[in-house]
mmCIF file of C-alpha atoms and ligand atoms in Angstrom:
data_model
loop_
_atom_site.group_PDB
_atom_site.id
_atom_site.type_symbol
_atom_site.label_atom_id
_atom_site.label_comp_id
_atom_site.label_asym_id
_atom_site.label_seq_id
_atom_site.Cartn_x
_atom_site.Cartn_y
_atom_site.Cartn_z
ATOM 1 C CA UNK A 1 -47.571 4.695 37.280
ATOM 2 C CA UNK A 2 -47.764 7.156 40.672
ATOM 3 C CA UNK A 3 -44.405 8.053 42.173
ATOM 4 C CA UNK A 4 -45.777 7.727 45.467
ATOM 5 C CA UNK A 5 -46.824 3.935 44.968
ATOM 6 C CA UNK A 6 -43.897 3.168 42.187
ATOM 7 C CA UNK A 7 -41.646 4.853 45.830
ATOM 8 C CA UNK A 8 -43.475 2.078 48.068
ATOM 9 C CA UNK A 9 -43.432 -0.856 45.698
ATOM 10 C CA UNK A 10 -39.713 -0.235 45.755
ATOM 11 C CA UNK A 11 -39.925 -0.192 49.691
ATOM 12 C CA UNK A 12 -42.348 -3.502 49.932
ATOM 13 C CA UNK A 13 -39.534 -5.138 47.690
ATOM 14 C CA UNK A 14 -36.711 -4.036 50.025
ATOM 15 C CA UNK A 15 -38.284 -4.741 53.190
ATOM 16 C CA UNK A 16 -39.316 -8.863 50.988
ATOM 17 C CA UNK A 17 -34.929 -9.026 50.479
ATOM 18 C CA UNK A 18 -34.432 -8.457 53.774
ATOM 19 C CA UNK A 19 -36.465 -10.754 55.434
ATOM 20 C CA UNK A 20 -34.423 -12.298 53.069
ATOM 21 C CA UNK A 21 -31.625 -12.188 54.023
ATOM 22 C CA UNK A 22 -32.915 -12.861 58.302
ATOM 23 C CA UNK A 23 -33.944 -16.068 56.418
ATOM 24 C CA UNK A 24 -31.096 -17.281 54.820
ATOM 25 C CA UNK A 25 -28.831 -15.683 58.425
ATOM 26 C CA UNK A 26 -30.693 -17.274 60.618
ATOM 27 C CA UNK A 27 -30.670 -20.306 58.992
ATOM 28 C CA UNK A 28 -33.357 -22.492 59.501
ATOM 29 C CA UNK A 29 -36.305 -20.568 62.119
ATOM 30 C CA UNK A 30 -38.595 -19.432 58.637
ATOM 31 C CA UNK A 31 -41.929 -19.347 59.616
ATOM 32 C CA UNK A 32 -41.646 -15.990 62.038
ATOM 33 C CA UNK A 33 -40.362 -14.585 59.251
ATOM 34 C CA UNK A 34 -41.758 -15.711 56.448
ATOM 35 C CA UNK A 35 -44.670 -14.535 58.524
ATOM 36 C CA UNK A 36 -43.320 -10.974 59.195
ATOM 37 C CA UNK A 37 -42.174 -11.201 54.841
ATOM 38 C CA UNK A 38 -46.115 -11.572 53.396
ATOM 39 C CA UNK A 39 -47.491 -9.299 56.404
ATOM 40 C CA UNK A 40 -45.576 -6.166 55.361
ATOM 41 C CA UNK A 41 -46.007 -7.531 51.778
ATOM 42 C CA UNK A 42 -49.689 -7.363 52.395
ATOM 43 C CA UNK A 43 -49.222 -4.157 53.908
ATOM 44 C CA UNK A 44 -47.431 -2.996 51.379
ATOM 45 C CA UNK A 45 -50.302 -3.378 48.918
ATOM 46 C CA UNK A 46 -52.938 -2.217 51.066
ATOM 47 C CA UNK A 47 -51.202 1.276 50.418
ATOM 48 C CA UNK A 48 -50.518 1.268 46.741
ATOM 49 C CA UNK A 49 -54.096 0.338 46.766
ATOM 50 C CA UNK A 50 -54.987 3.677 48.815
ATOM 51 C CA UNK A 51 -56.477 7.297 47.763
ATOM 52 C CA UNK A 52 -54.619 9.116 44.697
ATOM 53 C CA UNK A 53 -53.540 12.569 45.894
ATOM 54 C CA UNK A 54 -54.293 15.329 43.624
ATOM 55 C CA UNK A 55 -53.114 18.974 44.128
ATOM 56 C CA UNK A 56 -55.177 21.222 42.376
ATOM 57 C CA UNK A 57 -54.164 24.679 41.979
ATOM 58 C CA UNK A 58 -56.925 27.369 41.470
ATOM 59 C CA UNK A 59 -56.213 30.662 39.849
ATOM 60 C CA UNK A 60 -59.806 31.864 42.711
ATOM 61 C CA UNK A 61 -63.636 32.045 42.767
ATOM 62 C CA UNK A 62 -64.005 35.232 40.274
ATOM 63 C CA UNK A 63 -66.659 34.511 37.931
ATOM 64 C CA UNK A 64 -69.558 31.779 38.054
ATOM 65 C CA UNK A 65 -67.341 30.098 34.859
ATOM 66 C CA UNK A 66 -64.842 29.465 37.854
ATOM 67 C CA UNK A 67 -67.418 28.262 40.481
ATOM 68 C CA UNK A 68 -68.456 25.573 37.869
ATOM 69 C CA UNK A 69 -65.316 24.451 37.380
ATOM 70 C CA UNK A 70 -64.111 24.349 40.375
ATOM 71 C CA UNK A 71 -67.823 22.069 41.558
ATOM 72 C CA UNK A 72 -66.462 19.881 38.595
ATOM 73 C CA UNK A 73 -63.009 19.456 40.069
ATOM 74 C CA UNK A 74 -64.179 18.879 43.456
ATOM 75 C CA UNK A 75 -66.910 15.949 42.789
ATOM 76 C CA UNK A 76 -65.096 14.559 40.664
ATOM 77 C CA UNK A 77 -61.542 14.846 43.114
ATOM 78 C CA UNK A 78 -63.637 13.147 46.179
ATOM 79 C CA UNK A 79 -62.959 10.754 48.387
ATOM 80 C CA UNK A 80 -65.341 8.505 47.667
ATOM 81 C CA UNK A 81 -63.859 8.034 43.843
ATOM 82 C CA UNK A 82 -61.091 7.810 45.476
ATOM 83 C CA UNK A 83 -58.962 11.077 45.421
ATOM 84 C CA UNK A 84 -58.028 13.461 48.269
ATOM 85 C CA UNK A 85 -57.843 16.450 46.180
ATOM 86 C CA UNK A 86 -55.903 20.096 47.562
ATOM 87 C CA UNK A 87 -58.145 22.703 46.748
ATOM 88 C CA UNK A 88 -56.444 25.797 46.566
ATOM 89 C CA UNK A 89 -57.901 29.282 45.501
ATOM 90 C CA UNK A 90 -54.826 30.961 44.660
ATOM 91 C CA UNK A 91 -57.604 35.262 43.856
ATOM 92 C CA UNK A 92 -56.249 35.912 40.561
ATOM 93 C CA UNK A 93 -52.768 35.646 42.150
ATOM 94 C CA UNK A 94 -49.920 33.801 40.115
ATOM 95 C CA UNK A 95 -47.769 34.262 43.118
ATOM 96 C CA UNK A 96 -50.575 32.106 45.471
ATOM 97 C CA UNK A 97 -50.305 29.754 43.096
ATOM 98 C CA UNK A 98 -46.531 29.007 43.153
ATOM 99 C CA UNK A 99 -46.311 28.745 46.620
ATOM 100 C CA UNK A 100 -48.948 25.995 46.335
ATOM 101 C CA UNK A 101 -47.449 24.323 44.066
ATOM 102 C CA UNK A 102 -44.308 23.957 46.137
ATOM 103 C CA UNK A 103 -46.513 23.267 49.802
ATOM 104 C CA UNK A 104 -48.010 19.906 46.673
ATOM 105 C CA UNK A 105 -44.388 19.516 45.871
ATOM 106 C CA UNK A 106 -43.138 19.267 49.800
ATOM 107 C CA UNK A 107 -46.774 16.893 50.745
ATOM 108 C CA UNK A 108 -45.801 14.489 48.235
ATOM 109 C CA UNK A 109 -48.213 14.772 46.582
ATOM 110 C CA UNK A 110 -49.080 11.837 43.328
ATOM 111 C CA UNK A 111 -50.792 14.107 40.561
ATOM 112 C CA UNK A 112 -50.158 18.891 40.257
ATOM 113 C CA UNK A 113 -53.150 20.236 38.733
ATOM 114 C CA UNK A 114 -53.122 23.484 37.949
ATOM 115 C CA UNK A 115 -55.084 26.367 36.390
ATOM 116 C CA UNK A 116 -52.924 29.282 36.006
ATOM 117 C CA UNK A 117 -53.915 32.219 36.106
ATOM 118 C CA UNK A 118 -51.941 33.495 32.972
ATOM 119 C CA UNK A 119 -49.729 32.085 30.154
ATOM 120 C CA UNK A 120 -46.140 32.518 31.396
ATOM 121 C CA UNK A 121 -43.654 32.480 34.070
ATOM 122 C CA UNK A 122 -43.956 28.745 34.664
ATOM 123 C CA UNK A 123 -40.669 26.981 34.193
ATOM 124 C CA UNK A 124 -38.941 27.687 37.340
ATOM 125 C CA UNK A 125 -41.768 26.322 39.497
ATOM 126 C CA UNK A 126 -42.747 23.576 37.003
ATOM 127 C CA UNK A 127 -39.236 22.609 37.083
ATOM 128 C CA UNK A 128 -39.068 21.916 40.494
ATOM 129 C CA UNK A 129 -42.160 19.107 40.034
ATOM 130 C CA UNK A 130 -40.667 17.776 37.412
ATOM 131 C CA UNK A 131 -37.336 17.064 39.883
ATOM 132 C CA UNK A 132 -39.352 15.559 42.012
ATOM 133 C CA UNK A 133 -41.293 13.412 39.445
ATOM 134 C CA UNK A 134 -44.522 14.704 39.649
ATOM 135 C CA UNK A 135 -46.490 14.980 37.149
ATOM 136 C CA UNK A 136 -48.413 18.144 36.186
ATOM 137 C CA UNK A 137 -51.612 18.579 34.105
ATOM 138 C CA UNK A 138 -52.948 21.781 33.537
ATOM 139 C CA UNK A 139 -56.932 22.641 32.612
ATOM 140 C CA UNK A 140 -58.349 25.146 30.921
ATOM 141 C CA UNK A 141 -55.876 28.302 30.270
ATOM 142 C CA UNK A 142 -52.304 27.472 28.847
ATOM 143 C CA UNK A 143 -48.772 27.664 29.815
ATOM 144 C CA UNK A 144 -46.155 29.581 27.888
ATOM 145 C CA UNK A 145 -43.213 27.398 28.641
ATOM 146 C CA UNK A 146 -39.976 27.158 27.077
ATOM 147 C CA UNK A 147 -39.732 22.779 28.145
ATOM 148 C CA UNK A 148 -42.986 21.286 26.701
ATOM 149 C CA UNK A 149 -42.009 17.860 29.189
ATOM 150 C CA UNK A 150 -42.203 20.491 31.957
ATOM 151 C CA UNK A 151 -46.439 19.134 31.684
ATOM 152 C CA UNK A 152 -47.542 15.809 30.830
ATOM 153 C CA UNK A 153 -51.043 16.999 29.142
ATOM 154 C CA UNK A 154 -53.424 20.647 28.830
ATOM 155 C CA UNK A 155 -56.702 20.079 28.600
ATOM 156 C CA UNK A 156 -59.466 22.990 28.077
ATOM 157 C CA UNK A 157 -60.664 25.831 25.791
ATOM 158 C CA UNK A 158 -59.820 26.532 22.164
ATOM 159 C CA UNK A 159 -60.552 30.082 22.893
ATOM 160 C CA UNK A 160 -58.996 32.052 19.850
ATOM 161 C CA UNK A 161 -61.940 29.460 18.558
ATOM 162 C CA UNK A 162 -64.226 31.202 21.188
ATOM 163 C CA UNK A 163 -63.190 34.561 19.754
ATOM 164 C CA UNK A 164 -63.668 33.993 16.208
ATOM 165 C CA UNK A 165 -66.669 32.681 15.871
ATOM 166 C CA UNK A 166 -68.137 35.287 18.137
ATOM 167 C CA UNK A 167 -66.535 38.142 15.635
ATOM 168 C CA UNK A 168 -67.781 36.557 12.573
ATOM 169 C CA UNK A 169 -71.014 36.615 14.880
ATOM 170 C CA UNK A 170 -71.016 39.874 14.979
ATOM 171 C CA UNK A 171 -70.103 40.863 11.330
ATOM 172 C CA UNK A 172 -72.822 39.103 10.252
ATOM 173 C CA UNK A 173 -75.338 40.567 12.959
ATOM 174 C CA UNK A 174 -73.829 44.082 12.188
ATOM 175 C CA UNK A 175 -74.434 43.479 7.779
ATOM 176 C CA UNK A 176 -78.238 42.162 8.703
ATOM 177 C CA UNK A 177 -78.693 44.883 10.946
ATOM 178 C CA UNK A 178 -77.724 46.749 8.725
ATOM 179 C CA UNK A 179 -74.679 48.619 11.233
ATOM 180 C CA UNK A 180 -72.068 49.654 8.593
ATOM 181 C CA UNK A 181 -69.239 50.435 10.678
ATOM 182 C CA UNK A 182 -69.585 49.250 14.222
ATOM 183 C CA UNK A 183 -68.428 50.571 16.786
ATOM 184 C CA UNK A 184 -67.347 48.371 20.017
ATOM 185 C CA UNK A 185 -65.819 48.067 23.161
ATOM 186 C CA UNK A 186 -63.628 45.354 24.575
ATOM 187 C CA UNK A 187 -63.593 44.649 27.650
ATOM 188 C CA UNK A 188 -60.712 42.290 28.390
ATOM 189 C CA UNK A 189 -60.040 39.842 31.068
ATOM 190 C CA UNK A 190 -57.093 39.050 32.806
ATOM 191 C CA UNK A 191 -54.359 40.577 30.960
ATOM 192 C CA UNK A 192 -51.933 37.254 29.538
ATOM 193 C CA UNK A 193 -54.793 34.252 30.288
ATOM 194 C CA UNK A 194 -54.829 31.937 27.090
ATOM 195 C CA UNK A 195 -58.657 32.973 27.823
ATOM 196 C CA UNK A 196 -58.007 37.384 27.139
ATOM 197 C CA UNK A 197 -55.611 36.264 25.049
ATOM 198 C CA UNK A 198 -57.685 34.465 22.423
ATOM 199 C CA UNK A 199 -60.609 36.433 23.084
ATOM 200 C CA UNK A 200 -59.555 39.159 22.093
ATOM 201 C CA UNK A 201 -57.051 38.144 19.159
ATOM 202 C CA UNK A 202 -60.262 36.622 17.809
ATOM 203 C CA UNK A 203 -61.744 40.226 17.741
ATOM 204 C CA UNK A 204 -59.261 42.509 16.993
ATOM 205 C CA UNK A 205 -58.540 39.931 13.649
ATOM 206 C CA UNK A 206 -61.822 40.760 12.661
ATOM 207 C CA UNK A 207 -62.054 44.724 13.398
ATOM 208 C CA UNK A 208 -57.832 45.089 10.740
ATOM 209 C CA UNK A 209 -60.361 41.940 8.117
ATOM 210 C CA UNK A 210 -63.461 44.283 8.090
ATOM 211 C CA UNK A 211 -62.680 48.254 9.544
ATOM 212 C CA UNK A 212 -64.874 48.515 12.309
ATOM 213 C CA UNK A 213 -63.894 51.175 15.267
ATOM 214 C CA UNK A 214 -62.491 49.349 17.780
ATOM 215 C CA UNK A 215 -62.718 52.263 20.369
ATOM 216 C CA UNK A 216 -61.131 50.973 23.162
ATOM 217 C CA UNK A 217 -60.012 47.887 24.236
ATOM 218 C CA UNK A 218 -59.191 47.343 28.622
ATOM 219 C CA UNK A 219 -59.305 43.983 31.137
ATOM 220 C CA UNK A 220 -62.553 43.748 33.546
ATOM 221 C CA UNK A 221 -59.976 41.398 34.990
ATOM 222 C CA UNK A 222 -63.457 38.906 34.087
ATOM 223 C CA UNK A 223 -65.384 40.087 37.530
ATOM 224 C CA UNK A 224 -68.619 42.147 37.744
ATOM 225 C CA UNK A 225 -67.414 44.798 39.388
ATOM 226 C CA UNK A 226 -64.386 45.452 37.493
ATOM 227 C CA UNK A 227 -67.322 45.297 34.103
ATOM 228 C CA UNK A 228 -69.039 47.457 35.288
ATOM 229 C CA UNK A 229 -66.245 50.137 36.597
ATOM 230 C CA UNK A 230 -64.963 49.858 32.766
ATOM 231 C CA UNK A 231 -67.602 50.579 31.195
ATOM 232 C CA UNK A 232 -69.109 53.443 33.227
ATOM 233 C CA UNK A 233 -65.668 54.942 32.123
ATOM 234 C CA UNK A 234 -65.760 53.653 29.307
ATOM 235 C CA UNK A 235 -69.798 55.204 28.280
ATOM 236 C CA UNK A 236 -68.445 58.582 29.974
ATOM 237 C CA UNK A 237 -65.699 58.880 26.698
ATOM 238 C CA UNK A 238 -67.771 57.616 24.090
ATOM 239 C CA UNK A 239 -70.850 59.835 23.978
ATOM 240 C CA UNK A 240 -71.232 59.277 19.952
ATOM 241 C CA UNK A 241 -73.049 55.321 21.268
ATOM 242 C CA UNK A 242 -71.576 52.151 20.834
ATOM 243 C CA UNK A 243 -72.559 49.682 18.794
ATOM 244 C CA UNK A 244 -71.165 46.267 20.146
ATOM 245 C CA UNK A 245 -69.815 45.437 23.722
ATOM 246 C CA UNK A 246 -68.070 42.648 22.797
ATOM 247 C CA UNK A 247 -67.473 41.329 27.371
ATOM 248 C CA UNK A 248 -64.949 38.670 27.649
ATOM 249 C CA UNK A 249 -67.099 36.624 30.153
ATOM 250 C CA UNK A 250 -70.538 36.488 31.589
ATOM 251 C CA UNK A 251 -69.721 37.927 34.683
ATOM 252 C CA UNK A 252 -67.834 41.101 33.338
ATOM 253 C CA UNK A 253 -71.094 41.191 30.728
ATOM 254 C CA UNK A 254 -73.225 41.928 33.852
ATOM 255 C CA UNK A 255 -71.634 44.489 35.284
ATOM 256 C CA UNK A 256 -71.571 46.462 32.030
ATOM 257 C CA UNK A 257 -75.437 45.737 31.498
ATOM 258 C CA UNK A 258 -75.505 47.627 35.303
ATOM 259 C CA UNK A 259 -73.411 50.638 33.816
ATOM 260 C CA UNK A 260 -75.503 50.678 30.659
ATOM 261 C CA UNK A 261 -78.928 51.126 32.458
ATOM 262 C CA UNK A 262 -77.887 53.340 35.394
ATOM 263 C CA UNK A 263 -76.633 55.476 32.484
ATOM 264 C CA UNK A 264 -79.775 55.717 30.532
ATOM 265 C CA UNK A 265 -78.157 54.009 27.194
ATOM 266 C CA UNK A 266 -80.757 51.047 25.418
ATOM 267 C CA UNK A 267 -79.223 47.179 25.486
ATOM 268 C CA UNK A 268 -80.946 44.955 22.792
ATOM 269 C CA UNK A 269 -80.920 43.487 19.768
ATOM 270 C CA UNK A 270 -80.884 46.460 16.947
ATOM 271 C CA UNK A 271 -78.868 49.597 15.543
ATOM 272 C CA UNK A 272 -78.949 52.699 18.042
ATOM 273 C CA UNK A 273 -78.611 50.274 20.820
ATOM 274 C CA UNK A 274 -75.659 48.809 22.857
ATOM 275 C CA UNK A 275 -75.372 45.105 21.345
ATOM 276 C CA UNK A 276 -73.851 43.048 24.275
ATOM 277 C CA UNK A 277 -71.822 40.058 23.150
ATOM 278 C CA UNK A 278 -70.167 37.543 25.791
ATOM 279 C CA UNK A 279 -68.189 34.592 26.439
ATOM 280 C CA UNK A 280 -69.018 31.554 29.147
ATOM 281 C CA UNK A 281 -72.774 30.305 29.129
ATOM 282 C CA UNK A 282 -72.901 30.484 32.128
ATOM 283 C CA UNK A 283 -76.572 29.563 33.654
ATOM 284 C CA UNK A 284 -77.033 33.393 34.428
ATOM 285 C CA UNK A 285 -75.527 34.332 31.542
ATOM 286 C CA UNK A 286 -77.961 32.149 29.088
ATOM 287 C CA UNK A 287 -80.342 33.383 31.231
ATOM 288 C CA UNK A 288 -79.452 37.094 30.224
ATOM 289 C CA UNK A 289 -79.800 35.601 27.007
ATOM 290 C CA UNK A 290 -83.085 34.782 27.227
ATOM 291 C CA UNK A 291 -84.017 37.928 28.594
ATOM 292 C CA UNK A 292 -82.690 39.869 25.935
ATOM 293 C CA UNK A 293 -79.968 41.442 26.941
ATOM 294 C CA UNK A 294 -76.702 39.136 26.371
ATOM 295 C CA UNK A 295 -77.332 38.545 22.382
ATOM 296 C CA UNK A 296 -74.534 36.815 21.529
ATOM 297 C CA UNK A 297 -73.053 33.921 24.047
ATOM 298 C CA UNK A 298 -70.039 31.859 22.636
ATOM 299 C CA UNK A 299 -69.626 29.275 24.455
ATOM 300 C CA UNK A 300 -66.585 28.328 26.876
ATOM 301 C CA UNK A 301 -67.130 24.692 29.087
ATOM 302 C CA UNK A 302 -66.384 24.428 32.590
ATOM 303 C CA UNK A 303 -66.990 21.039 33.526
ATOM 304 C CA UNK A 304 -63.417 19.497 33.808
ATOM 305 C CA UNK A 305 -63.350 17.271 36.206
ATOM 306 C CA UNK A 306 -63.577 14.356 34.464
ATOM 307 C CA UNK A 307 -61.538 15.604 31.534
ATOM 308 C CA UNK A 308 -59.073 15.597 34.511
ATOM 309 C CA UNK A 309 -59.659 12.374 35.703
ATOM 310 C CA UNK A 310 -59.036 10.499 32.573
ATOM 311 C CA UNK A 311 -56.575 12.200 31.813
ATOM 312 C CA UNK A 312 -55.422 10.299 35.675
ATOM 313 C CA UNK A 313 -56.830 7.310 35.197
ATOM 314 C CA UNK A 314 -54.462 6.828 31.070
ATOM 315 C CA UNK A 315 -51.355 7.746 33.387
ATOM 316 C CA UNK A 316 -52.082 5.216 36.336
ATOM 317 C CA UNK A 317 -52.372 2.323 33.380
ATOM 318 C CA UNK A 318 -49.125 3.688 32.042
ATOM 319 C CA UNK A 319 -51.141 5.263 28.938
ATOM 320 C CA UNK A 320 -49.923 8.512 27.740
ATOM 321 C CA UNK A 321 -52.663 10.790 27.319
ATOM 322 C CA UNK A 322 -53.014 13.478 24.108
ATOM 323 C CA UNK A 323 -50.705 16.541 24.776
ATOM 324 C CA UNK A 324 -53.304 18.901 24.091
ATOM 325 C CA UNK A 325 -57.408 18.298 23.587
ATOM 326 C CA UNK A 326 -59.622 20.967 23.156
ATOM 327 C CA UNK A 327 -63.176 20.873 24.027
ATOM 328 C CA UNK A 328 -66.296 20.950 21.023
ATOM 329 C CA UNK A 329 -68.506 24.313 22.181
ATOM 330 C CA UNK A 330 -71.796 26.341 20.626
ATOM 331 C CA UNK A 331 -72.450 29.184 20.156
ATOM 332 C CA UNK A 332 -76.205 30.699 21.585
ATOM 333 C CA UNK A 333 -77.713 33.983 20.726
ATOM 334 C CA UNK A 334 -81.013 35.835 21.056
ATOM 335 C CA UNK A 335 -82.771 35.074 18.281
ATOM 336 C CA UNK A 336 -82.419 33.408 14.325
ATOM 337 C CA UNK A 337 -80.994 36.859 13.061
ATOM 338 C CA UNK A 338 -77.538 34.495 11.901
ATOM 339 C CA UNK A 339 -78.381 30.397 11.890
ATOM 340 C CA UNK A 340 -75.247 30.466 11.221
ATOM 341 C CA UNK A 341 -71.413 31.272 11.174
ATOM 342 C CA UNK A 342 -68.552 30.217 9.151
ATOM 343 C CA UNK A 343 -65.053 30.429 10.851
ATOM 344 C CA UNK A 344 -61.798 28.608 9.237
ATOM 345 C CA UNK A 345 -64.281 26.667 6.738
ATOM 346 C CA UNK A 346 -65.748 25.042 9.450
ATOM 347 C CA UNK A 347 -69.114 26.004 10.002
ATOM 348 C CA UNK A 348 -71.503 26.403 13.275
ATOM 349 C CA UNK A 349 -74.590 26.413 14.135
ATOM 350 C CA UNK A 350 -75.893 28.721 16.267
ATOM 351 C CA UNK A 351 -78.533 27.681 18.982
ATOM 352 C CA UNK A 352 -81.226 29.872 19.974
ATOM 353 C CA UNK A 353 -82.059 30.426 23.851
ATOM 354 C CA UNK A 354 -84.878 29.391 25.194
ATOM 355 C CA UNK A 355 -86.062 27.938 28.697
ATOM 356 C CA UNK A 356 -85.220 24.643 27.271
ATOM 357 C CA UNK A 357 -82.445 24.876 26.533
ATOM 358 C CA UNK A 358 -81.312 26.631 29.707
ATOM 359 C CA UNK A 359 -83.041 23.682 31.640
ATOM 360 C CA UNK A 360 -81.402 21.170 29.686
ATOM 361 C CA UNK A 361 -77.701 22.246 30.504
ATOM 362 C CA UNK A 362 -75.234 20.908 32.684
ATOM 363 C CA UNK A 363 -74.326 24.492 33.846
HETATM 364 O O1 GYE S 401 -64.274 32.732 30.805
HETATM 365 C C1 GYE S 401 -64.142 33.644 32.696
HETATM 366 C C2 GYE S 401 -63.071 33.347 34.164
HETATM 367 O O2 GYE S 401 -60.131 30.986 31.803
HETATM 368 C C3 GYE S 401 -61.216 29.977 30.373
HETATM 369 O O3 GYE S 401 -62.141 32.735 32.815
HETATM 370 C C4 GYE S 401 -61.448 30.628 32.004
HETATM 371 C C5 GYE S 401 -62.593 31.748 31.990
HETATM 372 C C6 GYE S 401 -63.348 32.223 31.763
HETATM 373 O O4 GYE S 401 -62.585 33.590 35.331
HETATM 374 O O5 GYE S 401 -64.782 33.814 32.868
#
């Protein structure tokens, strides 16, 4: 139950008790006090059915994925759906998120939702939320806290699995294209963010297992501008060629593609060309696959609004939502060279991108 709702019911009960004792003291004149009592209890019912207040601390607006995610949250937590959403854009800075959460606590919101920048550094502020009795729901990236009771539930993607799927695809693709020891650069996401940790680890594991040549891993901070800058620097360093450009999101891939083309190198699907891999499968990301710029795009679904709402509804109904919930995701590619990949004993089909596939998608 919402803390505020509980407070309102408590206030209503107190008013009723006061009315009752006044009546008892007044010894007989029941009409005024009883009508006063029923008014206040009617008021209490009205107030408790008011909008649910949600404070949402969003990472920023660094990518197309993030824009789709914000849109999903805003359209779900709308006034028409019975919510009052307090939205805060942290501009990719954790300290802004901490300030936003403190602000939500001060405003005594019903629920705090956090899409954390990085995994660490949340213990203190989440303890403050817990002490204030406000449930915290974590969405998208994870938090790494000493005490799991500091948050109520988490929903998001299995980033490590995403990375492993991509690496399994690259292995099969390299074999099919006759690329022996692939030379790879990794344009990482924001360091310390779950999406970066999982995707980097997925690749790293395959590099170690297959003896691939990982030339460099540097953060592009999940942005197009930084992705381009990092790629420009890498192109200057690795003159002997790069086989795979592993970008940890679509926007970094867009930046990298600009840098590669500006430097006069060829992007494509064959040996001797640069094979760009990405994550997110945003609309623009899939357009880029169709165009043949991105070869592999591993899905990361941003439509978390309804998922967070389902958690809130369960809490409102006094139920216990799953502590952690992973979203199911697919793999999209330019061609059918690799039809499926296997990760940890599970098979994942690869969908070849067509205009129809793009048109049929929700983001
Ligand atoms: O992949 C990237 C965004 O945390 C899953 O953050 C998210 C990542 C997403 O900036 O585009």
